[in-house]
XYZ file of C-alpha atoms in Angstrom:
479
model
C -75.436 49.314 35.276
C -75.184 45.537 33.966
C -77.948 43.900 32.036
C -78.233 41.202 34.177
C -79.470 42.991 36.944
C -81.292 45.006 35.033
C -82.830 42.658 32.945
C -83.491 40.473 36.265
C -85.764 43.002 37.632
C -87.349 43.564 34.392
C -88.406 40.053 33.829
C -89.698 40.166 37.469
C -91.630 42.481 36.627
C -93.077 41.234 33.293
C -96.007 39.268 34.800
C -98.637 39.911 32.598
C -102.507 39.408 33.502
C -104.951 37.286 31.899
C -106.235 40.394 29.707
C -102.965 39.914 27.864
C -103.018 36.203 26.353
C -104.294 34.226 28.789
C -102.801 31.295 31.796
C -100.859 28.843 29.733
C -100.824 30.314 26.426
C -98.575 33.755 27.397
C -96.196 32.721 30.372
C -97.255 34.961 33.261
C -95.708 32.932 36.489
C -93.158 35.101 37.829
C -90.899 31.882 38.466
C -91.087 31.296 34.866
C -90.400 35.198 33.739
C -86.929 34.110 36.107
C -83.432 33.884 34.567
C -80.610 32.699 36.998
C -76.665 32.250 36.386
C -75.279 28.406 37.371
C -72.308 26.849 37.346
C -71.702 23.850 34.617
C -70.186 21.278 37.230
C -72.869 19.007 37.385
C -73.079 19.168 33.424
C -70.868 18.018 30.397
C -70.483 20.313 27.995
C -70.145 18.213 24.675
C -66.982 18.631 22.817
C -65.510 21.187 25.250
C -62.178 21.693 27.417
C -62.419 21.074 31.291
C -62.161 25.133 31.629
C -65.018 25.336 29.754
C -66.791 23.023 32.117
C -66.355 25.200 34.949
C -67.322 28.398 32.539
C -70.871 30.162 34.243
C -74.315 30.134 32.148
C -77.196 32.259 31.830
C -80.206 29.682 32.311
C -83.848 30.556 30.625
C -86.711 29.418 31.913
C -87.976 25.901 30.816
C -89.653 26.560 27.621
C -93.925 26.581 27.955
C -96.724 26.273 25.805
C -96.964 29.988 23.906
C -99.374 31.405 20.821
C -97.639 31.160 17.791
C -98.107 34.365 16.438
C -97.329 34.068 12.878
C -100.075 31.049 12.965
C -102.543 33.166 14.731
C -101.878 36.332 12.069
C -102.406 34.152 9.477
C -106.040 33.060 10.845
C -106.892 36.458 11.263
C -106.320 37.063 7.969
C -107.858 34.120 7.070
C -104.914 33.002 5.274
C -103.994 29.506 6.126
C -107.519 28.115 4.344
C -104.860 25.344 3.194
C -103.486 23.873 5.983
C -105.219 21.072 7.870
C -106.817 21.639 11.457
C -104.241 18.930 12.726
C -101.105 20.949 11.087
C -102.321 24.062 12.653
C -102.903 22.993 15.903
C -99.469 21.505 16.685
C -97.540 24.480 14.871
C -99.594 26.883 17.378
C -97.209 25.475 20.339
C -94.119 25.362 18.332
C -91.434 27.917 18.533
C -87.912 28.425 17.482
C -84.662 28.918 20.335
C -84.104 32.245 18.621
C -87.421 33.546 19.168
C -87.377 32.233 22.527
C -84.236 33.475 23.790
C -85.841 36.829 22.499
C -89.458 36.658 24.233
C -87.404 35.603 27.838
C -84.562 38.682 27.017
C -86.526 41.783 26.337
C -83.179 43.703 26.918
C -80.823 41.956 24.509
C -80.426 43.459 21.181
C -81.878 41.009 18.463
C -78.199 40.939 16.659
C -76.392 40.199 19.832
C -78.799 37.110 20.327
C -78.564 36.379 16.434
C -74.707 36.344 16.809
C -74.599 34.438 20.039
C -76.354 32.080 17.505
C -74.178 32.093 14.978
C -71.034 32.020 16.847
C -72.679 28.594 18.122
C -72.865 29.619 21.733
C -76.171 28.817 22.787
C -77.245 25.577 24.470
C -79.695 23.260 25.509
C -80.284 21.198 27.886
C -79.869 17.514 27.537
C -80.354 14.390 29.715
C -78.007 11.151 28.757
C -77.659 8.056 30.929
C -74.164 6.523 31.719
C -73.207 3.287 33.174
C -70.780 3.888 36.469
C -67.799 2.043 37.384
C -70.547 0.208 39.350
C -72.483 -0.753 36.588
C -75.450 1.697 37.873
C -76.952 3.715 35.495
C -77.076 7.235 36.315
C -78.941 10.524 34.784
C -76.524 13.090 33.117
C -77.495 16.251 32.388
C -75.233 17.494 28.839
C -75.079 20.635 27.141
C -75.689 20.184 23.543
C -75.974 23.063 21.022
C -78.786 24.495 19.561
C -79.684 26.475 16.214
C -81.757 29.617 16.061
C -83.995 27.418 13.988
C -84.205 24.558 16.087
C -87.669 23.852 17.685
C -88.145 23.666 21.415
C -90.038 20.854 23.333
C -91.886 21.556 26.481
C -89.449 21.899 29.092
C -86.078 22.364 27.244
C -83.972 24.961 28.901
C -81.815 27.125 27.044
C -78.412 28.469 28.433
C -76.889 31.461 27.453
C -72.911 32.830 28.014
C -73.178 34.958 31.543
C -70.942 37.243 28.939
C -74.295 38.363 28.139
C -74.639 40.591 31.830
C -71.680 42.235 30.699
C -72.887 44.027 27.718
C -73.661 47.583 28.712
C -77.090 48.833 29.065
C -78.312 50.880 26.076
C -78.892 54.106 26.878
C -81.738 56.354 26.039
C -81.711 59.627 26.682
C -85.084 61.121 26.335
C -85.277 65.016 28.530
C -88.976 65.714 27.306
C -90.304 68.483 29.099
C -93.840 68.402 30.689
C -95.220 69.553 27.167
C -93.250 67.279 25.389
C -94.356 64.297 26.952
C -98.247 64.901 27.183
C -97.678 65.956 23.413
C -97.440 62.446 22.293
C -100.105 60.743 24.891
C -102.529 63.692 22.896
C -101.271 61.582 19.405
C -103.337 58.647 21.039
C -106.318 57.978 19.051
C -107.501 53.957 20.854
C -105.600 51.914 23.462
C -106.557 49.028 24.320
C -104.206 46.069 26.564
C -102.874 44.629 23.060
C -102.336 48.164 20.934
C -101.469 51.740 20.657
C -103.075 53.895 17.848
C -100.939 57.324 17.116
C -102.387 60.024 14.901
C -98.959 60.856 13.270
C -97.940 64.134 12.934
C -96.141 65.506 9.707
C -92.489 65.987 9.678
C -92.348 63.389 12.837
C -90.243 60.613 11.464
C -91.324 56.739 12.397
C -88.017 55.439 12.981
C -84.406 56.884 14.308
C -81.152 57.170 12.292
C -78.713 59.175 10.925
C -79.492 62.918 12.030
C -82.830 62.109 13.539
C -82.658 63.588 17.294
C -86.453 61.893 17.852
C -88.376 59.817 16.408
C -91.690 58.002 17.352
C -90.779 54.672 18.413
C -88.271 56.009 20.559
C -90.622 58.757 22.489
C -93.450 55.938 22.250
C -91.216 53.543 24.383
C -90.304 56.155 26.489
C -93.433 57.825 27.442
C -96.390 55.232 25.947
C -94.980 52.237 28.026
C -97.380 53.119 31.078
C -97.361 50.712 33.423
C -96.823 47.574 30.719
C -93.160 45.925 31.247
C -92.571 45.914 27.386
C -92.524 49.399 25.287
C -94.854 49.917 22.696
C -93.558 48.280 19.007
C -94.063 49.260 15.618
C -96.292 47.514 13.820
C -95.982 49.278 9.894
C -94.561 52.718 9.114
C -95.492 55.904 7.535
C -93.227 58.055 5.360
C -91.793 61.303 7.305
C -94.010 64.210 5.553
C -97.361 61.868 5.824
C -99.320 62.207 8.584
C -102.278 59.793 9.889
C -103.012 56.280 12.102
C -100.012 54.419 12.915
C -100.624 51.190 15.039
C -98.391 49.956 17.480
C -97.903 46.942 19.473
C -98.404 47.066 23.366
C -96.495 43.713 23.613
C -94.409 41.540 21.852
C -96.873 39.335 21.171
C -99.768 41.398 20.160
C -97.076 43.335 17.839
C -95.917 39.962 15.942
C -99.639 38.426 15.803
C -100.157 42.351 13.741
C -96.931 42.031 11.976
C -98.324 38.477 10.578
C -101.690 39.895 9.588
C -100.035 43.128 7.656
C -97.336 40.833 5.945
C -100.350 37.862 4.772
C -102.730 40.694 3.827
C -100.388 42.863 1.510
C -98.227 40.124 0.339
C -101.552 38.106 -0.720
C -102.910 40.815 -2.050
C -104.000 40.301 -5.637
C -107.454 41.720 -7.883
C -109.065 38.361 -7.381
C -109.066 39.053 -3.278
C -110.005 42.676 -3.577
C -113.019 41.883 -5.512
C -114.194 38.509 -4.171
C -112.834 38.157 0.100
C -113.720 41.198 2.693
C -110.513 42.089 3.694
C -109.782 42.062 7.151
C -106.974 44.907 6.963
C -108.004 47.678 5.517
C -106.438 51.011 4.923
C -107.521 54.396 3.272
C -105.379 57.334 3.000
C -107.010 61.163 1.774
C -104.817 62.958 -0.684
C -104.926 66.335 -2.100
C -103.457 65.817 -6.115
C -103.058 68.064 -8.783
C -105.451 67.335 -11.587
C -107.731 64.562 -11.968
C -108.014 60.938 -12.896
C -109.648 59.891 -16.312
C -111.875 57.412 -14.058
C -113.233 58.474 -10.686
C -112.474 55.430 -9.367
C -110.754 51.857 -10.322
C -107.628 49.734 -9.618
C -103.663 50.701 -10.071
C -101.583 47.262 -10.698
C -98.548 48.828 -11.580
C -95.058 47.010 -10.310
C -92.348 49.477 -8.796
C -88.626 49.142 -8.380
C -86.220 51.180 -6.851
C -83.518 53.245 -9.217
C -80.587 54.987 -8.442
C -79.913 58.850 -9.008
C -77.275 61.137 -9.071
C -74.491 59.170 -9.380
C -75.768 57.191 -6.369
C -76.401 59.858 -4.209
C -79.826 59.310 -3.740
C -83.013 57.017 -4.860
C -86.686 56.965 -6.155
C -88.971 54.887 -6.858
C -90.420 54.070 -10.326
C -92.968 52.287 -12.227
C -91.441 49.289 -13.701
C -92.414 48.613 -17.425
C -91.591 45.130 -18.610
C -93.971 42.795 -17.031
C -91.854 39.690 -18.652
C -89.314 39.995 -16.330
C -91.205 41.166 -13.247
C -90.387 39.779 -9.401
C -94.003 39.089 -7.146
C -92.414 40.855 -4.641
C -92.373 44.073 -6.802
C -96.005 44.205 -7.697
C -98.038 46.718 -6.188
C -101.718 47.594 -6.286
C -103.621 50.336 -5.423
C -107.411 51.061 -5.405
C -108.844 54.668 -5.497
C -111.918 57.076 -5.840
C -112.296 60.377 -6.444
C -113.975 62.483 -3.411
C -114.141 65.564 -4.660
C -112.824 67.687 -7.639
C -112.142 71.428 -7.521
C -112.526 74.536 -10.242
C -109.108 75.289 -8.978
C -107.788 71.982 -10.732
C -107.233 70.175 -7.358
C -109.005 66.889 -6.689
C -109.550 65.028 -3.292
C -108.545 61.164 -3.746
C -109.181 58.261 -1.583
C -106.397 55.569 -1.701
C -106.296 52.157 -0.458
C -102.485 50.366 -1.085
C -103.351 46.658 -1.017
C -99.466 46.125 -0.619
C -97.244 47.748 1.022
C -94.428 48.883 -1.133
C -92.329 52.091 -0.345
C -93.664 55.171 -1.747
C -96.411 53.124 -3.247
C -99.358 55.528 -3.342
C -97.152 58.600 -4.066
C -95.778 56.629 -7.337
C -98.672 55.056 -8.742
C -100.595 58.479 -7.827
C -97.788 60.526 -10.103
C -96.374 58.101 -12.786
C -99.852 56.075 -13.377
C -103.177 58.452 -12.458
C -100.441 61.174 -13.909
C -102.010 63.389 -10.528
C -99.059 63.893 -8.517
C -99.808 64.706 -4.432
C -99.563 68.283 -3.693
C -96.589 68.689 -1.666
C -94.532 66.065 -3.414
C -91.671 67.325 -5.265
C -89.754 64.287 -5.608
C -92.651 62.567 -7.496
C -94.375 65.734 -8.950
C -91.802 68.429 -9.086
C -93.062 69.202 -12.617
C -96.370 70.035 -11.924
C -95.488 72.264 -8.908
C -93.325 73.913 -11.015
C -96.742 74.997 -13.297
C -98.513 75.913 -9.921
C -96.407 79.212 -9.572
C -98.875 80.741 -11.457
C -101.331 80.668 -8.199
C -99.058 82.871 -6.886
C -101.645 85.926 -6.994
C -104.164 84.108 -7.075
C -107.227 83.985 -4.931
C -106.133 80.943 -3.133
C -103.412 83.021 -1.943
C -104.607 86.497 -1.440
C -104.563 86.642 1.828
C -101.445 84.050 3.035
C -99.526 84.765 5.742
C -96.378 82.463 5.449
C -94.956 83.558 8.492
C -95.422 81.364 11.400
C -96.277 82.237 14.727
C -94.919 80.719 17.537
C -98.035 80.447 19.321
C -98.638 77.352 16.293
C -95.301 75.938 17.291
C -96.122 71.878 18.891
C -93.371 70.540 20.665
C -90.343 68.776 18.828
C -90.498 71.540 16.491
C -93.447 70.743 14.652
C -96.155 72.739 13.010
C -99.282 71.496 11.357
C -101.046 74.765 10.245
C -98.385 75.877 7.895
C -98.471 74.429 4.185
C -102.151 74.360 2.650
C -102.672 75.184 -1.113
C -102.698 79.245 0.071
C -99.400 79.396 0.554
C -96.390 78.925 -1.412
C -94.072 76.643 0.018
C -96.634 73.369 0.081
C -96.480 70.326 2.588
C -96.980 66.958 1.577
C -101.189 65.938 1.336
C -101.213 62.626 2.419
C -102.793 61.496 5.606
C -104.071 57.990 6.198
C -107.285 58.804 7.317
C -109.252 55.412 8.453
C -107.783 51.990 9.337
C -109.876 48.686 9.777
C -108.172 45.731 11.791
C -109.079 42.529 13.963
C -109.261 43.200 17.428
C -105.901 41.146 18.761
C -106.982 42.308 22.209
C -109.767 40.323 22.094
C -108.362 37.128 20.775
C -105.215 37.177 23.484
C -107.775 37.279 25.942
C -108.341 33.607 25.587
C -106.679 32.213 22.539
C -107.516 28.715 23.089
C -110.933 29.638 23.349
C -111.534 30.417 19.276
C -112.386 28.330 16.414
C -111.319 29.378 13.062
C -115.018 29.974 12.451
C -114.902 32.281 15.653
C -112.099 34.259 14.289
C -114.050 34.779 11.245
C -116.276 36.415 12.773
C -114.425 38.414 15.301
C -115.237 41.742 15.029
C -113.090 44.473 13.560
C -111.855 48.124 14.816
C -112.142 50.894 13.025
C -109.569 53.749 13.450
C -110.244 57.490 12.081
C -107.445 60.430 11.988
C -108.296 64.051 11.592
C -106.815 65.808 8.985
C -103.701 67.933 9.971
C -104.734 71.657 10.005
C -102.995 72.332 6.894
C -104.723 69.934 4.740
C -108.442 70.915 6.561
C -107.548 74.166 5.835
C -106.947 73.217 2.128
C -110.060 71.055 2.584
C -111.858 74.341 3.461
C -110.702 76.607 1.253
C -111.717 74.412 -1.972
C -115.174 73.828 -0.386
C -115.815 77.591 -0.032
């Protein structure tokens, strides 16, 4: 089947109600949600052979007033303190062609639209006035190209190749069974009309690739859509092995207001706002680490960079030394407490990343507290190696490593294999509580809040039970 058609009935169906942004902030007319193909003859395509002229386009609808939702992010996280109240209201209405071409064609792949782009095969409309043999003078409607940069007026129409309903449909092929699918609607811990909130499972991996039969985003657009036109987005990520709240994005919109919030909070992020601002994005992971800190609780600012190993093969991540020469966009900083310490020479942490760097916690945990996460052999590998020795111990007197298939979840997963009484350990790390603004709230009515309203807009908070292998290791150190 054709995208066209495809994407037609889509966008027919993409009315969204009032719940979801609001009458003339999120378009929700059906006529305006309507691509149609037309011929070129009554326009002039600048520049361009009379073939061309007779060449078929894929018309958007005339571009409306929309939340900007990088502005928006940035109020919730109170980040645009700089910017005058005159600035901020006209860049609320602005948008870019690229990102409209995206918000009309939920079906086209982002790089086809980026390439249509760069291949300078987009247009917009344009109205010139010409003088007739008769001397009248007489509207004509031009084609003119447009950037993905370029910002839209009310009412400019963008035209697209009809090439475009010839790309194949992208096909996803997800045969969940019964138990499958009601596997991941039991991951939900909130829903609301503007997010999704998973409890992740370990060993589930975020995102598809090489070798990855499923993945999260993929089942969550296949079985968390409901009865919502758009499929869920993702709105951070979580390594493979760690388990806890993951927040997705019902909509486009609600997923890109999120995405602006995450990037201003951990990009910001800096002592002087940890100590002095309340922080409307707030994360805390639980981890299970070998040893114990010298402090029970303080501040990691420790920069990381990436380095290769084994002759390329693979990477890690690393502490990076020489502060002279340090990139902003390599710091990192992490803030911890210690929740409980154990005879056995465990200790229960609680982390909170103020960025978001790759591996971040695991790193600064190993390298800097110098108490890797039990589980972690790429960043601890050494200190599970002097673990053996609880081999007989009486943490593992009475392990039974085998696993029965009665503990098998769907997808292959287990979570009741790999606590601290048996040998072959899984990876303690589970981001346990989450505290965010509630976008559902403010897409409600947009228009309708003052900065001073958003400030005080009030937050949800998100808690994930442990996975039973770490509240079995939880137990076991408490007994």
């Amino acid at each position: 089947m054709l995208v066209g058609a495809n994407l037609l009935r889509r966008l027919l169906r993409s009315q969204l109600s009032a719940d979801d942004g609001g009458t003339g902030f999120i378009i929700t007319a059906i006529y305006h949600l309507r691509p149609h193909c037309s011929t070129t003859t009554e326009f002039s395509d600048e520049g361009n052979s009379e073939k061309k002229k007779e060449s078929k386009w894929f018309t958007l609808p005339p571009f409306a007033k929309t939340v900007n939702a990088s502005e928006l992010g940035a109020k919730l996280a109170r980040k645009n303190h700089l910017k005058s109240a005159t600035s901020a209201e006209t860049s609320a209405y602005e948008t870019t062609a690229l990102k409209w071409v995206l918000k009309c064609c939920l079906e086209l792949p982002r790089n086809l639209v980026q390439k249509l782009f760069r291949l300078r095969q987009v247009r917009r409309e344009s109205i010139a006035m010409e003088v007739t043999d008769d001397g009248c003078q007489v509207q004509k409607i031009q084609l003119k190209r447009v950037g993905a940069k370029d910002s839209l007026n009310i009412g400019d129409k963008i035209f697209l190749p009809i090439s475009v309903c010839e790309v194949p449909e992208e096909k996803h092929e997800h045969d969940c069974t019964d138990e499958e699918s009601n596997f991941i609607r039991s991951l939900e811990l909130y829903k609301d009309t503007a997010i999704i909130v998973l409890n992740k499972p370990p060993g589930m991996p975020v995102q598809g690739g090489i070798g990855i039969k499923w993945s999260l985003d993929e089942l969550a657009a296949a079985w968390l859509r409901y009865d919502y036109s758009e499929s869920p987005r993702l709105v951070h990520r979580l390594d493979r092995d760690c388990s806890g709240i993951l927040v997705m994005g019902r909509t486009q919109m609600s997923a890109a207001i999120l995405h602006s919030v995450f990037r201003e909070e951990t990009l910001g992020a800096s002592k002087h706002d940890s100590d002095n601002e309340k922080r409307v994005l707030q994360k805390r992971y639980w981890a299970l680490v070998i040893g114990s800190p010298r402090r029970p609780k303080g501040t990691i600012s420790a920069p990381l960079r990436k380095v290769v190993v084994d002759d390329g093969k693979s990477d890690r991540i690393t502490v990076f030394e020489h502060n002279n020469t340090i990139l902003s966009s390599q710091h990192a900083i992490t803030e911890y407490r210690v929740i409980k310490t154990s005879t056995h020479g465990f200790t229960w942490l609680e982390l909170s990343p103020l960025t978001g760097r790759k591996h971040q916690v695991r790193v600064h945990c190993a390298e800097v507290l110098g108490t890797p996460i039990v589980g972690d052999y790429k960043y601890g590998w050494q200190a599970h190696r002097r673990l053996q020795n609880l081999a007989e111990s009486d943490l593992r007197k009475n392990s039974n490593e085998k696993v029965a298939k009665e503990n098998m979840l769907p997808f292959g997963l287990n979570m009741d294999s790999g606590s601290i009484s048996e040998k072959h350990l899984r990876l303690h790390l589970h981001c346990r509580e989450m505290i965010l603004p509630n976008v559902s709230q403010v897409l409600r009515n947009p228009k309708s809040f003052t900065d001073d309203d958003l400030s005080k807009l009030k937050s949800l908070e998100i808690v994930a039970p442990l996975p039973s292998y770490m509240q079995k290791s939880w137990d076991i150190l408490n007994s």
